[in-house]
Amino acid sequence: MSGRQDTLFRYLAMLQLIPRAPHYRATTTLQALLEERGFKVELRSIQRDLEKMSAHFPLLCDRSQRPYRWSFDREFKSNLPALDTATALTLVLAEQYLSGLLPQIAIDQLSGQFEAARKYLDGINDNRLAHWSRFVKAIPNGKALIPVLIEHDTWQIVTDALLNRYALDVEYRSRSKDEHKAFTLHPLGIVARHSMSYLLATVNGYDDVRQFALHRILSITPSEQPYRAQPEFCVDDYISTGAFGYPLDEQSVQLKARIRPEVAWLLSETPLSDVQRLTDEPDEQGWCWLEAEVPNDQQTQWWIQGFGSAIDVVEPQSWREAIHRQAREVLGGEA
């Protein structure tokens, strides 16, 4: 590929990465994203390229802080490159599913692409695939709560810090004590869970990983403290330890329970764990038998309680007692 062609493709890639106002992307973020796409270019060259392209495209530059942040004018409409039917269909279905999972700020950043995909499909009459979204829907498992609102600057700065590996000074509202605390955070990952998004980070000079709900961050700025990396950290490994299941301890437990046939049917198709055993037929009292190795966490207990009297826990004894105690408290509250 000639140098001129390489520059052209880099320009096209850069234009695709720039969001519409009021959302911005810092030049450092653009540099990292371009490198992921195979374009290695200095930060000064990116800034110079953007200045050149602003003479031909409605680009806006926020110079109030460094690194500079760039966006397209809010009214600018373009698709680079043009959509195809399969891509447009994927975007429409993704919007339906992600709207209840991702923070609104992230959905807003994709809104232009979602809108373009819908218009593309609406404009096609002779392509049966274009009408696929009328017959296929994606819904989350269980009750989906309305996602909490996250400040635009919080989302932008956190994602940029995670990508470019720098520390953050934040003021954070504690949920348990409803008090404000100041921390220096060293970002390690982001997890979207149900209607909330969490920053995984170490705090100040400590090495243990903690979770911070993004909507509880009251103020956030890049820190002058050096970033404390953890090269071995893996988000998947962290989640697999049960960190988001409200663990009671690090050990798994052997769940033994009587379950109604309708629950047994569900678990025969979608097992509770990799280690599970079910009886095929109900006993004389209409119960099937379940044994499964599960995490010792509150999340699993809440899942069991959601079935009410259709699941009767036999072991662990501590789970059985906890579930019965909560049932008595509910009945006592009604009395």
Short mmCIF file of C-alpha atoms in Angstrom, two decimals:
data_model
loop_
_atom_site.label_atom_id
_atom_site.label_comp_id
_atom_site.label_asym_id
_atom_site.label_seq_id
_atom_site.Cartn_x
_atom_site.Cartn_y
_atom_site.Cartn_z
CA MET A 1 0.00 0.00 0.00
CA SER A 2 1.37 3.42 -0.93
CA GLY A 3 1.92 6.14 1.65
CA ARG A 4 -0.91 8.20 0.19
CA GLN A 5 -3.33 5.28 0.43
CA ASP A 6 -2.24 4.56 3.99
CA THR A 7 -2.91 8.19 4.94
CA LEU A 8 -6.34 8.07 3.28
CA PHE A 9 -7.37 4.95 5.17
CA ARG A 10 -6.06 6.43 8.41
CA TYR A 11 -8.17 9.54 7.83
CA LEU A 12 -11.25 7.39 7.20
CA ALA A 13 -10.60 5.33 10.33
CA MET A 14 -10.16 8.48 12.39
CA LEU A 15 -13.41 9.99 11.13
CA GLN A 16 -15.25 6.81 12.08
CA LEU A 17 -13.92 7.08 15.63
CA ILE A 18 -15.08 10.66 16.27
CA PRO A 19 -18.52 10.90 17.94
CA ARG A 20 -21.17 13.57 17.44
CA ALA A 21 -21.51 16.39 19.97
CA PRO A 22 -22.11 16.61 22.87
CA HIS A 23 -19.81 13.56 23.08
CA TYR A 24 -16.08 13.96 22.58
CA ARG A 25 -12.99 11.80 22.18
CA ALA A 26 -9.57 12.86 23.36
CA THR A 27 -6.66 12.73 20.92
CA THR A 28 -4.96 10.21 23.23
CA THR A 29 -7.98 7.92 22.94
CA LEU A 30 -8.03 8.32 19.16
CA GLN A 31 -4.34 7.41 19.06
CA ALA A 32 -4.91 4.20 21.03
CA LEU A 33 -7.92 3.20 18.92
CA LEU A 34 -6.01 3.85 15.71
CA GLU A 35 -3.17 1.64 16.94
CA GLU A 36 -5.69 -1.15 17.51
CA ARG A 37 -6.58 -0.80 13.83
CA GLY A 38 -2.96 -0.99 12.72
CA PHE A 39 -2.16 2.72 12.38
CA LYS A 40 0.82 3.82 14.46
CA VAL A 41 0.96 7.59 14.49
CA GLU A 42 2.31 10.22 16.85
CA LEU A 43 -0.05 12.33 18.92
CA ARG A 44 1.12 15.54 17.22
CA SER A 45 0.37 14.05 13.82
CA ILE A 46 -3.16 13.17 14.90
CA GLN A 47 -3.75 16.72 16.10
CA ARG A 48 -2.36 18.08 12.85
CA ASP A 49 -4.55 15.70 10.79
CA LEU A 50 -7.65 16.76 12.70
CA GLU A 51 -6.86 20.43 12.12
CA LYS A 52 -6.59 19.73 8.37
CA MET A 53 -9.81 17.71 8.23
CA SER A 54 -11.73 20.38 10.15
CA ALA A 55 -11.44 22.54 7.02
CA HIS A 56 -13.55 19.99 5.14
CA PHE A 57 -15.70 18.38 7.87
CA PRO A 58 -17.79 19.99 10.66
CA LEU A 59 -15.35 18.99 13.40
CA LEU A 60 -15.43 20.67 16.82
CA CYS A 61 -12.43 20.88 19.13
CA ASP A 62 -12.68 21.36 22.89
CA ARG A 63 -9.47 23.13 23.87
CA SER A 64 -10.48 23.79 27.47
CA GLN A 65 -8.32 20.89 28.68
CA ARG A 66 -5.47 18.73 27.47
CA PRO A 67 -5.45 16.46 25.65
CA TYR A 68 -7.81 18.24 23.24
CA ARG A 69 -11.15 16.53 22.61
CA TRP A 70 -12.88 16.27 19.24
CA SER A 71 -16.40 15.69 18.00
CA PHE A 72 -18.58 16.16 14.94
CA ASP A 73 -21.22 18.86 14.89
CA ARG A 74 -24.45 17.55 16.38
CA GLU A 75 -26.32 17.94 13.06
CA PHE A 76 -23.70 16.18 10.93
CA LYS A 77 -25.13 13.08 9.24
CA SER A 78 -22.82 10.57 7.64
CA ASN A 79 -21.99 6.88 7.54
CA LEU A 80 -18.37 5.91 6.98
CA PRO A 81 -18.54 3.42 5.36
CA ALA A 82 -22.14 2.94 4.20
CA LEU A 83 -24.21 0.36 6.04
CA ASP A 84 -25.09 -3.04 4.61
CA THR A 85 -28.28 -4.91 5.52
CA ALA A 86 -26.67 -7.45 7.84
CA THR A 87 -24.79 -4.75 9.79
CA ALA A 88 -27.91 -2.58 10.09
CA LEU A 89 -29.95 -5.53 11.35
CA THR A 90 -27.30 -6.36 13.95
CA LEU A 91 -27.30 -2.77 15.20
CA VAL A 92 -31.10 -2.66 15.53
CA LEU A 93 -31.18 -5.87 17.55
CA ALA A 94 -28.19 -4.75 19.63
CA GLU A 95 -30.00 -1.53 20.54
CA GLN A 96 -33.02 -3.48 21.80
CA TYR A 97 -30.88 -5.67 24.03
CA LEU A 98 -28.27 -3.18 25.23
CA SER A 99 -30.70 -0.39 26.14
CA GLY A 100 -31.41 -2.13 29.46
CA LEU A 101 -27.82 -3.10 30.18
CA LEU A 102 -25.50 -0.23 29.27
CA PRO A 103 -25.50 3.24 30.88
CA GLN A 104 -27.50 5.83 28.98
CA ILE A 105 -24.36 7.79 28.12
CA ALA A 106 -23.01 4.79 26.21
CA ILE A 107 -26.32 4.31 24.39
CA ASP A 108 -26.30 8.01 23.49
CA GLN A 109 -22.86 7.66 21.94
CA LEU A 110 -24.21 4.94 19.66
CA SER A 111 -27.53 6.65 18.97
CA GLY A 112 -26.42 8.01 15.60
CA GLN A 113 -25.48 4.55 14.36
CA PHE A 114 -28.68 3.02 15.72
CA GLU A 115 -30.78 5.70 14.00
CA ALA A 116 -28.94 5.23 10.71
CA ALA A 117 -29.50 1.46 10.92
CA ARG A 118 -33.24 1.88 11.50
CA LYS A 119 -33.57 4.29 8.59
CA TYR A 120 -31.60 1.97 6.36
CA LEU A 121 -33.89 -0.97 7.11
CA ASP A 122 -37.03 1.14 6.82
CA GLY A 123 -35.94 2.23 3.36
CA ILE A 124 -35.66 -1.31 2.01
CA ASN A 125 -38.83 -2.96 0.70
CA ASP A 126 -37.63 -5.82 -1.48
CA ASN A 127 -35.15 -7.39 0.95
CA ARG A 128 -36.76 -9.87 3.35
CA LEU A 129 -33.79 -9.66 5.72
CA ALA A 130 -34.57 -5.98 6.25
CA HIS A 131 -37.83 -6.91 8.02
CA TRP A 132 -36.17 -9.48 10.29
CA SER A 133 -36.23 -7.12 13.28
CA ARG A 134 -40.04 -7.16 13.20
CA PHE A 135 -40.04 -10.86 14.03
CA VAL A 136 -37.01 -11.16 16.33
CA LYS A 137 -36.61 -9.46 19.69
CA ALA A 138 -33.93 -9.60 22.39
CA ILE A 139 -35.02 -9.25 26.02
CA PRO A 140 -32.94 -9.54 29.20
CA ASN A 141 -33.44 -12.40 31.63
CA GLY A 142 -35.55 -11.24 34.54
CA LYS A 143 -36.83 -7.78 35.42
CA ALA A 144 -34.76 -5.04 33.75
CA LEU A 145 -34.52 -1.86 35.81
CA ILE A 146 -34.04 1.54 34.21
CA PRO A 147 -30.25 2.19 34.01
CA VAL A 148 -28.92 4.85 36.35
CA LEU A 149 -27.70 8.10 34.84
CA ILE A 150 -23.94 8.60 34.57
CA GLU A 151 -22.38 12.00 34.02
CA HIS A 152 -20.94 12.41 30.53
CA ASP A 153 -17.52 13.57 31.78
CA THR A 154 -17.35 10.67 34.24
CA TRP A 155 -17.86 8.09 31.51
CA GLN A 156 -15.42 9.78 29.14
CA ILE A 157 -12.64 10.23 31.68
CA VAL A 158 -12.98 6.74 33.19
CA THR A 159 -12.87 5.00 29.80
CA ASP A 160 -9.94 7.16 28.69
CA ALA A 161 -8.03 6.46 31.92
CA LEU A 162 -8.64 2.74 31.53
CA LEU A 163 -7.45 2.80 27.94
CA ASN A 164 -4.41 4.99 28.52
CA ARG A 165 -3.54 3.74 32.01
CA TYR A 166 -3.51 6.73 34.31
CA ALA A 167 -4.79 7.27 37.86
CA LEU A 168 -7.88 9.27 38.81
CA ASP A 169 -8.70 11.54 41.73
CA VAL A 170 -12.37 11.15 42.60
CA GLU A 171 -14.91 12.26 45.16
CA TYR A 172 -17.21 9.32 45.81
CA ARG A 173 -20.55 8.98 47.59
CA SER A 174 -20.60 5.88 49.76
CA ARG A 175 -23.84 3.89 49.55
CA SER A 176 -23.60 2.36 53.02
CA LYS A 177 -22.88 5.53 54.99
CA ASP A 178 -24.07 8.18 52.52
CA GLU A 179 -20.87 10.17 53.01
CA HIS A 180 -18.40 11.64 50.54
CA LYS A 181 -14.85 10.33 50.37
CA ALA A 182 -11.80 11.29 48.30
CA PHE A 183 -9.79 8.52 46.61
CA THR A 184 -7.02 8.07 44.08
CA LEU A 185 -8.16 5.20 41.88
CA HIS A 186 -6.09 3.05 39.53
CA PRO A 187 -8.57 1.72 36.91
CA LEU A 188 -8.44 -1.97 35.96
CA GLY A 189 -11.77 -2.64 34.25
CA ILE A 190 -15.43 -1.76 33.80
CA VAL A 191 -18.34 -4.14 34.36
CA ALA A 192 -21.94 -3.44 33.31
CA ARG A 193 -24.22 -5.40 35.62
CA HIS A 194 -27.98 -5.16 35.19
CA SER A 195 -28.78 -1.43 35.32
CA MET A 196 -25.46 -0.26 36.82
CA SER A 197 -21.88 0.08 35.64
CA TYR A 198 -18.90 -0.38 37.94
CA LEU A 199 -15.28 0.70 37.75
CA LEU A 200 -12.87 -1.94 39.05
CA ALA A 201 -9.85 -0.25 40.59
CA THR A 202 -7.29 -0.33 43.35
CA VAL A 203 -7.37 2.54 45.84
CA ASN A 204 -4.52 4.82 46.87
CA GLY A 205 -1.55 2.56 47.69
CA TYR A 206 -3.48 -0.68 48.28
CA ASP A 207 -3.49 -3.73 46.00
CA ASP A 208 -6.96 -5.18 46.63
CA VAL A 209 -9.49 -4.58 43.83
CA ARG A 210 -12.67 -2.74 44.73
CA GLN A 211 -15.88 -1.83 42.87
CA PHE A 212 -17.08 1.75 42.37
CA ALA A 213 -20.52 2.50 40.92
CA LEU A 214 -19.94 5.11 38.22
CA HIS A 215 -23.09 7.08 39.05
CA ARG A 216 -21.82 7.66 42.61
CA ILE A 217 -18.70 9.48 41.41
CA LEU A 218 -19.36 13.14 42.23
CA SER A 219 -16.18 14.61 40.73
CA ILE A 220 -13.32 13.14 38.73
CA THR A 221 -10.00 14.43 37.35
CA PRO A 222 -6.78 12.84 36.08
CA SER A 223 -4.39 12.35 38.99
CA GLU A 224 -0.78 13.43 39.26
CA GLN A 225 -0.05 10.20 41.13
CA PRO A 226 1.74 7.52 39.04
CA TYR A 227 -0.49 4.74 37.78
CA ARG A 228 -0.11 1.47 39.71
CA ALA A 229 -0.59 -1.27 37.12
CA GLN A 230 -1.58 -4.88 37.80
CA PRO A 231 -0.48 -6.70 34.60
CA GLU A 232 -1.88 -10.04 35.80
CA PHE A 233 -5.36 -8.71 36.48
CA CYS A 234 -8.13 -10.24 34.33
CA VAL A 235 -11.77 -9.09 34.52
CA ASP A 236 -13.06 -12.58 33.64
CA ASP A 237 -11.04 -14.16 36.45
CA TYR A 238 -12.24 -11.50 38.87
CA ILE A 239 -15.90 -12.15 38.02
CA SER A 240 -15.41 -15.93 38.21
CA THR A 241 -14.44 -15.59 41.88
CA GLY A 242 -18.03 -14.52 42.59
CA ALA A 243 -17.15 -10.87 43.19
CA PHE A 244 -20.48 -9.68 41.79
CA GLY A 245 -22.55 -12.39 43.44
CA TYR A 246 -22.18 -11.02 46.99
CA PRO A 247 -20.02 -13.97 48.11
CA LEU A 248 -20.35 -15.28 51.65
CA ASP A 249 -16.96 -16.98 51.33
CA GLU A 250 -14.64 -18.20 48.59
CA GLN A 251 -15.74 -21.84 48.79
CA SER A 252 -18.47 -23.40 46.66
CA VAL A 253 -21.22 -25.40 48.35
CA GLN A 254 -23.21 -28.52 47.53
CA LEU A 255 -26.81 -27.47 47.03
CA LYS A 256 -29.40 -30.17 47.69
CA ALA A 257 -33.04 -29.33 47.20
CA ARG A 258 -36.48 -30.66 46.36
CA ILE A 259 -37.87 -28.88 43.32
CA ARG A 260 -41.14 -28.92 41.43
CA PRO A 261 -41.21 -30.52 37.95
CA GLU A 262 -41.49 -27.16 36.16
CA VAL A 263 -38.25 -25.98 37.81
CA ALA A 264 -36.59 -29.32 37.02
CA TRP A 265 -37.58 -28.90 33.38
CA LEU A 266 -36.01 -25.43 33.32
CA LEU A 267 -32.77 -26.67 34.90
CA SER A 268 -32.59 -29.65 32.55
CA GLU A 269 -32.35 -27.19 29.66
CA THR A 270 -30.35 -24.45 31.38
CA PRO A 271 -28.32 -26.03 34.24
CA LEU A 272 -27.59 -24.17 37.42
CA SER A 273 -23.92 -25.17 37.20
CA ASP A 274 -21.51 -27.45 35.36
CA VAL A 275 -21.81 -29.94 38.22
CA GLN A 276 -25.53 -30.75 38.47
CA ARG A 277 -27.65 -33.87 38.96
CA LEU A 278 -31.45 -34.08 38.51
CA THR A 279 -33.90 -36.92 38.97
CA ASP A 280 -35.98 -37.63 35.87
CA GLU A 281 -39.35 -38.26 37.51
CA PRO A 282 -41.07 -36.64 40.51
CA ASP A 283 -41.66 -38.67 43.68
CA GLU A 284 -45.06 -39.47 45.19
CA GLN A 285 -45.29 -35.98 46.66
CA GLY A 286 -44.56 -34.35 43.31
CA TRP A 287 -40.95 -33.36 43.99
CA CYS A 288 -37.82 -33.85 41.88
CA TRP A 289 -34.36 -33.96 43.46
CA LEU A 290 -31.58 -31.48 42.65
CA GLU A 291 -27.90 -31.59 43.56
CA ALA A 292 -25.51 -28.95 42.23
CA GLU A 293 -22.19 -27.36 43.10
CA VAL A 294 -22.79 -23.62 43.31
CA PRO A 295 -21.03 -20.51 44.67
CA ASN A 296 -21.70 -19.71 48.31
CA ASP A 297 -23.21 -16.33 47.55
CA GLN A 298 -26.36 -14.32 48.14
CA GLN A 299 -27.04 -14.04 44.41
CA THR A 300 -27.79 -17.78 44.21
CA GLN A 301 -29.94 -17.59 47.34
CA TRP A 302 -31.95 -14.73 45.83
CA TRP A 303 -32.43 -16.76 42.67
CA ILE A 304 -33.79 -19.66 44.74
CA GLN A 305 -36.13 -17.39 46.69
CA GLY A 306 -37.56 -16.08 43.43
CA PHE A 307 -39.20 -19.51 42.91
CA GLY A 308 -40.95 -19.35 46.27
CA SER A 309 -42.44 -22.68 47.38
CA ALA A 310 -41.33 -24.41 44.14
CA ILE A 311 -37.85 -24.97 45.64
CA ASP A 312 -37.30 -26.49 49.10
CA VAL A 313 -33.63 -26.26 50.10
CA VAL A 314 -32.38 -29.19 52.19
CA GLU A 315 -28.65 -28.33 52.26
CA PRO A 316 -26.68 -26.27 53.10
CA GLN A 317 -28.48 -25.99 56.41
CA SER A 318 -27.43 -22.35 56.76
CA TRP A 319 -29.18 -21.52 53.46
CA ARG A 320 -32.32 -23.36 54.51
CA GLU A 321 -32.43 -21.46 57.80
CA ALA A 322 -31.79 -18.10 56.11
CA ILE A 323 -34.55 -18.64 53.54
CA HIS A 324 -37.05 -19.80 56.18
CA ARG A 325 -36.14 -16.87 58.44
CA GLN A 326 -36.80 -14.36 55.67
CA ALA A 327 -40.11 -16.05 54.87
CA ARG A 328 -41.16 -15.74 58.52
CA GLU A 329 -40.17 -12.05 58.50
CA VAL A 330 -42.34 -11.43 55.43
CA LEU A 331 -45.32 -13.15 57.06
CA GLY A 332 -44.69 -11.26 60.28
CA GLY A 333 -44.70 -7.97 58.38
CA GLU A 334 -48.11 -8.75 56.96
CA ALA A 335 -49.61 -9.63 60.29
#
